[in-house]
Coordinates of C-alpha atoms in Angstrom, one line a residue:
Chain F
M1 CA 37.4 29.3 8.7
S2 CA 38.6 28.2 5.3
D3 CA 36.1 26.8 2.9
R4 CA 37.5 24.5 0.3
S5 CA 34.3 23.9 -1.5
Q6 CA 34.3 27.5 -2.7
T7 CA 37.6 27.2 -4.4
T8 CA 37.3 23.7 -5.7
G9 CA 33.6 23.9 -6.6
S10 CA 34.0 23.9 -10.3
L11 CA 34.7 20.2 -10.6
D12 CA 31.1 19.1 -10.5
E13 CA 29.7 21.6 -12.8
E14 CA 29.7 19.3 -15.8
G15 CA 26.4 19.0 -17.4
G16 CA 25.5 22.6 -16.9
G17 CA 24.7 24.6 -20.1
Q18 CA 26.4 22.3 -22.5
E19 CA 24.1 22.4 -25.5
P20 CA 25.9 19.9 -27.8
D21 CA 25.7 17.4 -25.0
A22 CA 22.0 17.9 -24.7
L23 CA 21.5 17.4 -28.4
R24 CA 23.6 14.3 -28.3
R25 CA 21.6 12.9 -25.5
K26 CA 18.4 13.5 -27.4
L27 CA 19.8 11.8 -30.5
L28 CA 20.9 8.8 -28.4
K29 CA 17.4 8.7 -26.8
L30 CA 15.8 8.6 -30.3
A31 CA 18.2 5.9 -31.4
G32 CA 17.4 4.0 -28.3
A33 CA 13.7 4.2 -28.9
A34 CA 14.2 2.5 -32.2
V35 CA 16.1 -0.4 -30.8
A36 CA 13.5 -2.4 -29.1
L37 CA 13.8 -5.6 -31.0
T38 CA 11.2 -8.3 -30.7
L39 CA 12.7 -11.7 -31.3
A40 CA 9.6 -13.7 -30.4
P41 CA 6.5 -13.1 -28.4
G42 CA 7.8 -12.2 -25.0
V43 CA 11.4 -12.1 -26.0
T44 CA 12.4 -8.5 -26.4
V45 CA 15.9 -7.0 -26.7
L46 CA 15.6 -3.8 -24.7
A47 CA 17.8 -0.9 -25.6
R48 CA 19.2 0.6 -22.5
D49 CA 18.1 4.1 -23.1
L50 CA 14.5 3.0 -23.2
V51 CA 14.3 2.5 -19.5
V52 CA 16.5 5.4 -18.7
K53 CA 14.1 8.2 -18.1
G54 CA 15.2 11.5 -16.6
S55 CA 18.8 10.4 -16.6
G56 CA 19.9 13.3 -18.6
G57 CA 21.8 14.8 -15.8
H58 CA 21.1 18.2 -14.3
K59 CA 20.4 21.2 -16.4
T60 CA 21.5 23.5 -13.6
P61 CA 24.4 22.6 -11.4
V62 CA 23.0 21.3 -8.2
R63 CA 25.0 20.5 -5.1
Y64 CA 23.0 19.7 -2.0
G65 CA 24.5 20.7 1.3
L66 CA 23.7 21.4 4.9
L67 CA 24.6 24.3 7.2
I68 CA 24.6 23.3 10.8
D69 CA 24.5 26.1 13.4
A70 CA 26.2 24.8 16.5
N71 CA 25.1 27.9 18.3
A72 CA 21.5 27.0 17.8
C73 CA 21.9 23.2 18.3
K74 CA 20.8 22.3 21.8
S75 CA 23.0 20.1 24.0
G76 CA 21.2 16.9 24.9
C77 CA 18.7 17.2 22.1
E78 CA 18.8 14.2 19.8
S79 CA 15.7 14.8 17.6
C80 CA 17.8 14.7 14.4
V81 CA 19.4 11.4 15.4
R82 CA 16.0 9.9 16.3
A83 CA 14.4 11.2 13.1
C84 CA 17.1 9.7 11.0
Q85 CA 16.7 6.3 12.7
D86 CA 12.9 6.3 12.4
Y87 CA 12.9 7.4 8.8
N88 CA 15.6 5.0 7.6
G89 CA 14.6 2.1 9.8
L90 CA 17.7 2.0 12.0
S91 CA 17.8 0.8 15.6
H92 CA 17.6 3.3 18.4
D93 CA 19.7 1.0 20.5
P94 CA 23.3 2.2 20.7
G95 CA 24.7 -1.4 20.4
P96 CA 28.3 -2.0 19.3
D97 CA 27.4 -2.9 15.8
N98 CA 24.4 -0.7 15.2
A99 CA 24.5 1.8 12.4
Q100 CA 25.2 5.4 13.1
W101 CA 24.3 7.5 10.1
I102 CA 24.2 10.6 12.2
R103 CA 25.5 11.2 15.8
K104 CA 25.7 14.0 18.2
V105 CA 29.2 15.2 19.0
T106 CA 30.2 17.4 21.9
I107 CA 33.4 19.4 21.7
V108 CA 35.0 21.1 24.7
N109 CA 38.0 23.4 24.9
P110 CA 39.4 22.4 28.3
K111 CA 41.3 25.7 28.6
T112 CA 38.3 28.0 28.3
G113 CA 35.4 25.6 29.0
F114 CA 33.8 26.6 25.7
S115 CA 31.6 23.7 24.6
R116 CA 29.3 23.0 21.7
S117 CA 27.2 20.1 20.7
F118 CA 26.3 19.4 17.1
P119 CA 25.4 16.5 14.7
V120 CA 28.0 14.9 12.5
M121 CA 27.0 12.7 9.5
C122 CA 28.4 11.9 6.1
Q123 CA 29.8 15.2 4.9
H124 CA 29.1 14.4 1.3
C125 CA 32.6 15.4 0.2
E126 CA 33.5 16.7 -3.2
N127 CA 36.7 14.6 -3.2
A128 CA 35.3 11.9 -1.0
A129 CA 37.9 9.5 0.5
C130 CA 35.4 6.6 0.5
V131 CA 34.8 7.0 -3.2
D132 CA 38.6 7.1 -3.8
V133 CA 39.3 3.9 -2.0
C134 CA 36.3 1.8 -3.0
P135 CA 37.6 -1.2 -5.0
T136 CA 34.3 -1.9 -6.8
G137 CA 32.9 1.6 -7.5
A138 CA 30.1 1.0 -5.0
S139 CA 30.9 4.3 -3.2
F140 CA 30.1 7.0 -5.6
R141 CA 29.1 10.6 -5.8
R142 CA 26.0 11.6 -7.6
P143 CA 26.0 14.6 -10.0
D144 CA 24.1 16.5 -7.3
G145 CA 26.8 16.0 -4.8
I146 CA 25.2 13.3 -2.6
V147 CA 27.6 10.5 -1.8
L148 CA 26.0 7.0 -1.7
V149 CA 26.8 3.4 -1.4
D150 CA 25.5 1.3 -4.3
K151 CA 24.8 -1.8 -2.3
H152 CA 24.4 -3.9 -5.4
R153 CA 28.1 -3.5 -6.0
C154 CA 29.3 -3.3 -2.4
I155 CA 31.4 -6.3 -1.4
G156 CA 31.6 -5.4 2.3
C157 CA 35.3 -4.8 2.4
R158 CA 34.9 -1.9 4.8
Y159 CA 37.7 0.1 3.2
C160 CA 35.4 3.1 3.2
L161 CA 34.9 2.8 6.9
M162 CA 38.6 3.1 7.4
A163 CA 39.1 5.9 4.9
C164 CA 36.4 8.3 6.1
P165 CA 37.9 10.8 8.4
Y166 CA 34.4 11.6 9.8
K167 CA 33.7 8.0 10.7
A168 CA 30.5 8.4 8.8
R169 CA 30.2 4.9 7.4
S170 CA 28.7 1.9 9.2
F171 CA 28.8 -1.7 8.3
V172 CA 25.8 -4.0 8.5
A173 CA 27.0 -7.1 10.2
R174 CA 23.8 -9.0 10.8
N175 CA 20.7 -9.9 8.9
V176 CA 18.2 -7.1 8.8
S177 CA 14.5 -7.2 8.6
D178 CA 11.7 -4.7 8.5
Q179 CA 13.6 -2.3 6.2
K180 CA 11.8 0.8 4.9
P181 CA 11.0 0.5 1.2
W182 CA 13.0 3.7 0.6
A183 CA 16.0 2.6 2.6
P184 CA 17.1 -0.9 1.6
R185 CA 19.9 -2.2 3.8
G186 CA 21.3 -5.7 4.3
K187 CA 24.0 -7.7 5.8
G188 CA 27.5 -7.4 4.3
T189 CA 27.3 -3.9 3.0
A190 CA 28.6 -0.5 4.0
E191 CA 26.1 2.3 4.6
G192 CA 25.9 5.9 5.6
C193 CA 23.8 9.0 5.5
T194 CA 22.0 9.3 2.2
M195 CA 20.9 12.9 2.8
C196 CA 17.5 11.2 2.6
V197 CA 17.9 11.1 -1.1
E198 CA 14.3 10.0 -1.8
R199 CA 12.9 12.9 0.3
V200 CA 15.2 15.3 -1.4
E201 CA 14.1 14.2 -4.8
A202 CA 10.5 14.7 -3.8
G203 CA 11.4 18.3 -2.8
K204 CA 11.5 17.7 0.9
P205 CA 14.4 18.4 3.3
P206 CA 16.2 15.4 4.9
A207 CA 14.5 13.9 7.9
C208 CA 17.1 15.4 10.4
V209 CA 16.5 18.9 9.1
A210 CA 12.7 18.6 9.3
A211 CA 13.0 17.2 12.9
C212 CA 15.3 20.0 14.0
N213 CA 12.8 22.5 12.6
R214 CA 10.0 20.7 14.3
A215 CA 11.9 20.8 17.6
G216 CA 12.1 24.5 17.2
H217 CA 15.9 24.8 17.1
K218 CA 16.2 25.5 13.4
A219 CA 19.9 24.7 13.7
M220 CA 20.1 22.9 10.3
V221 CA 19.6 24.5 6.8
F222 CA 19.3 22.3 3.8
G223 CA 19.6 23.4 0.2
N224 CA 21.4 23.8 -3.1
L225 CA 24.8 25.3 -2.5
H226 CA 25.1 26.2 -6.1
D227 CA 21.9 28.3 -6.2
P228 CA 22.9 31.8 -5.0
K229 CA 19.2 32.5 -4.1
S230 CA 18.8 29.4 -1.9
A231 CA 18.4 29.8 1.8
I232 CA 21.6 27.9 2.5
A233 CA 23.7 29.9 0.0
L234 CA 22.3 33.2 1.4
R235 CA 23.1 32.1 4.9
L236 CA 26.6 31.0 4.0
S237 CA 27.3 34.4 2.4
E238 CA 26.2 36.1 5.6
V239 CA 27.8 34.2 8.5
A240 CA 31.3 32.8 9.1
T241 CA 31.2 29.1 8.6
T242 CA 33.7 26.3 8.4
T243 CA 33.9 22.6 7.6
I244 CA 35.2 19.9 9.8
R245 CA 38.8 19.1 9.0
A246 CA 38.9 21.6 6.1
D247 CA 42.7 21.0 6.1
L248 CA 42.1 17.6 4.4
G249 CA 40.8 19.3 1.3
L250 CA 37.9 16.9 0.9
G251 CA 35.4 19.7 0.2
P252 CA 32.5 18.6 2.5
S253 CA 29.0 19.7 1.6
V254 CA 28.2 20.1 5.3
H255 CA 29.1 23.4 6.7
Y256 CA 29.2 24.4 10.4
R257 CA 28.8 27.6 12.2
G258 CA 30.0 28.3 15.7
I259 CA 32.6 25.5 16.1
Chain C
M1 CA 36.4 -56.3 -20.7
R2 CA 35.5 -55.9 -17.0
I3 CA 35.8 -52.1 -17.4
R4 CA 33.3 -52.1 -20.3
A5 CA 30.9 -54.2 -18.3
G6 CA 31.2 -51.8 -15.4
L7 CA 30.4 -48.9 -17.7
W8 CA 27.3 -50.6 -19.0
A9 CA 26.2 -51.3 -15.5
V10 CA 26.6 -47.6 -14.6
L11 CA 24.6 -46.6 -17.7
A12 CA 21.8 -49.0 -16.8
V13 CA 21.6 -47.6 -13.3
A14 CA 21.5 -44.1 -14.7
V15 CA 18.7 -44.9 -17.1
A16 CA 16.7 -46.6 -14.3
L17 CA 17.2 -43.5 -12.1
S18 CA 16.1 -41.1 -14.8
G19 CA 12.9 -43.2 -15.1
V20 CA 12.3 -42.8 -11.4
W21 CA 13.0 -39.1 -11.7
A22 CA 10.6 -38.7 -14.6
A23 CA 7.9 -40.4 -12.6
H24 CA 8.4 -38.0 -9.8
R25 CA 8.7 -34.9 -11.9
G26 CA 5.4 -33.5 -10.7
R27 CA 6.7 -33.2 -7.1
V28 CA 7.6 -29.5 -7.4
A29 CA 4.4 -27.7 -7.2
L30 CA 3.5 -25.4 -10.0
P31 CA 3.8 -21.8 -8.9
V32 CA 0.7 -20.2 -7.7
V33 CA 0.6 -16.6 -8.9
A34 CA -2.2 -14.5 -7.5
R35 CA -3.5 -11.9 -9.8
A36 CA -2.7 -8.4 -8.8
P37 CA -5.3 -5.6 -9.2
G38 CA -5.1 -3.5 -12.4
H39 CA -2.5 -3.9 -15.2
C40 CA 1.1 -4.7 -14.9
V41 CA 3.7 -2.3 -16.4
L42 CA 4.3 -4.8 -19.2
N43 CA 2.4 -7.8 -20.5
T44 CA 2.8 -11.1 -18.7
A45 CA 5.0 -12.8 -21.3
Q46 CA 7.4 -9.9 -21.2
M47 CA 7.5 -9.7 -17.5
R48 CA 8.2 -13.4 -17.2
R49 CA 11.2 -13.2 -19.4
T50 CA 12.6 -9.8 -18.7
H51 CA 11.7 -8.7 -15.2
M52 CA 15.1 -9.5 -14.0
M53 CA 16.7 -7.5 -16.7
L54 CA 14.4 -4.6 -16.1
L55 CA 15.1 -4.6 -12.4
R56 CA 18.9 -4.9 -13.0
T57 CA 18.8 -1.9 -15.4
V58 CA 16.5 0.2 -13.4
R59 CA 18.5 -0.3 -10.2
E60 CA 21.5 1.3 -11.8
D61 CA 19.3 4.2 -13.0
I62 CA 17.7 4.8 -9.7
V63 CA 20.7 4.4 -7.5
R64 CA 23.4 6.0 -9.6
R65 CA 21.5 8.4 -11.9
D66 CA 18.7 9.5 -9.7
A67 CA 16.2 8.5 -12.5
R68 CA 13.3 7.6 -10.2
D69 CA 10.6 8.5 -12.6
T70 CA 10.5 5.0 -14.1
R71 CA 7.5 2.6 -14.1
F72 CA 9.8 -0.3 -13.3
R73 CA 10.4 -0.2 -9.6
L74 CA 10.7 -3.0 -7.2
T75 CA 8.6 -1.1 -4.6
H76 CA 5.8 -1.0 -7.1
C77 CA 6.0 -4.7 -7.9
V78 CA 5.7 -5.3 -4.2
A79 CA 2.9 -2.8 -3.7
C80 CA 0.7 -4.6 -6.3
H81 CA 1.6 -8.2 -5.8
V82 CA 1.6 -8.4 -2.0
Q83 CA -1.1 -10.6 -0.4
R84 CA -2.8 -10.1 2.9
T85 CA -3.7 -12.6 5.6
A86 CA -7.3 -13.0 6.6
S87 CA -6.7 -10.4 9.4
G88 CA -5.4 -7.9 6.9
R89 CA -1.7 -8.1 7.6
F90 CA 0.8 -8.1 4.7
I91 CA 2.5 -11.4 3.8
P92 CA 6.1 -10.8 2.5
V93 CA 6.3 -11.4 -1.3
N94 CA 9.2 -13.7 -0.6
A95 CA 7.4 -15.9 1.9
P96 CA 6.9 -19.5 0.8
G97 CA 4.1 -19.7 -1.8
Q98 CA 3.9 -16.0 -2.3
F99 CA 4.2 -14.1 -5.6
C100 CA 8.0 -14.0 -5.9
A101 CA 8.8 -17.1 -3.9
S102 CA 6.5 -19.6 -5.6
C103 CA 8.0 -19.0 -9.1
H104 CA 11.5 -18.8 -7.8
A105 CA 11.1 -22.0 -5.9
Y106 CA 9.7 -23.7 -9.0
V107 CA 12.7 -22.7 -11.2
G108 CA 15.2 -23.1 -8.5
V109 CA 16.6 -19.6 -8.6
R110 CA 17.6 -18.0 -5.3
L111 CA 16.0 -14.7 -4.7
D112 CA 18.1 -12.2 -2.8
C113 CA 16.3 -8.9 -3.6
F114 CA 14.6 -9.0 -0.2
D115 CA 17.8 -9.6 1.8
C116 CA 18.0 -5.8 1.6
H117 CA 14.7 -4.6 0.1
A118 CA 11.4 -4.4 2.0
A119 CA 9.1 -7.4 1.0
V120 CA 6.0 -5.7 2.2
P121 CA 4.7 -2.2 1.2
H122 CA 4.8 0.7 3.5
H123 CA 1.3 2.0 2.6
A124 CA -1.6 0.3 4.4
G125 CA -3.6 0.9 1.2
A126 CA -1.4 -1.2 -1.1
G127 CA -2.1 -4.7 -2.3
Q128 CA -5.6 -6.0 -3.1
A129 CA -7.2 -3.1 -1.4
A130 CA -5.7 -0.6 -3.8
G131 CA -8.0 0.4 -6.5
S132 CA -5.7 3.0 -6.2
A133 CA -3.7 5.9 -7.5
L134 CA -0.6 3.7 -7.5
V135 CA -2.1 1.1 -9.8
A136 CA -3.5 3.7 -12.1
A137 CA -0.2 5.5 -12.2
F138 CA 1.9 2.5 -13.0
R139 CA -0.2 0.3 -15.1
M140 CA 0.7 -0.5 -18.6
P141 CA 0.0 2.3 -21.1
R142 CA -2.9 1.7 -23.5
A143 CA -0.6 1.8 -26.5
L144 CA 1.6 -1.0 -25.1
R145 CA -1.3 -3.1 -24.2
A146 CA -2.6 -3.0 -27.8
S147 CA 0.8 -4.0 -29.4
K148 CA 1.7 -7.1 -27.5
G149 CA 5.3 -7.5 -28.6
A150 CA 6.4 -3.9 -28.3
G151 CA 9.1 -2.9 -25.9
P152 CA 8.6 -0.4 -23.2
G153 CA 9.7 2.4 -25.5
G154 CA 6.3 3.9 -26.0
G155 CA 5.8 4.5 -22.3
P156 CA 4.9 7.9 -21.0

């Protein structure tokens, strides 16, 4: 029942309420705006900051997370898995090398017969093992806590697949076609749950959460863990929750109730 | 002496071959670039020379710094420049002769964006049919259109 993210949660609060930093960014932006040097018609030296819009980090500390209620999750229901596959353009077929961004897991206590079924996906850890081991910096954690693979940098070494204790990463071993525009994926790169980052940025919950609500189970809550008024933070303050393998100290953003 | 003669022979052959090559230079077809509806996010000269730099920069910003509110996005390039077949189906922009592929074939630069990225838009309304909010939202701002050489700094 321990929850490491509560004790180690201060690490990712940089960028919050630091006024000198904001001023510095503004100055840099102004400086950047001046440095668009035209050498000849059509030949322009572009200052980097010109194209960086909205990259000023987060004014308020944001950390997106999930709360999964294993008591409400229905055994045999796979709507979250299907929704993830549909939204991100993954195969429904459970082939040996098909991607699993989210999977349903059933735990059983053989002594008591107690059993629960719940989804497991990338836990978007604060001290993510995949980020630690990545030799190229392709695995990274965004300021809002979402852990992603930058496939432009991924060399396909699969070290992150080995390092992740949740087996949350997959490897694309074959050529892919018919990708969704918001979920680029291709041969030779590692991939995993993106927390539907594009939906989240548009203010929508991840596809799995929406599907669970549609199915009527309401077993998944998504929100900003750092906002004390958010639904997820309120729920976490009310009920006893845990994280999977909390003993590893990775500080997952995905919390579970009833396991 | 024999070596020198050999070298001269090689040189003569090279000159002859270059003549043959010059005569056939027209064999690579000039790229056929279909006009997209509306205005591009930059003027044509700038796009020709800098689109790869823009995409390279912006991919860092979008992937790593969640800065998606940029006008320079590959999905928008695809949405405007995609063509349709007579029956209305999208043709991938990297298919032979299409917007991306025809230029890249001409200059001999391998295009690998679409190994991972979708080469057709998701919206049925994209492409030539789009008079569209997308085109309006991402076209070049008036200020930039007037000053041809300016960088994208004056963007909204």
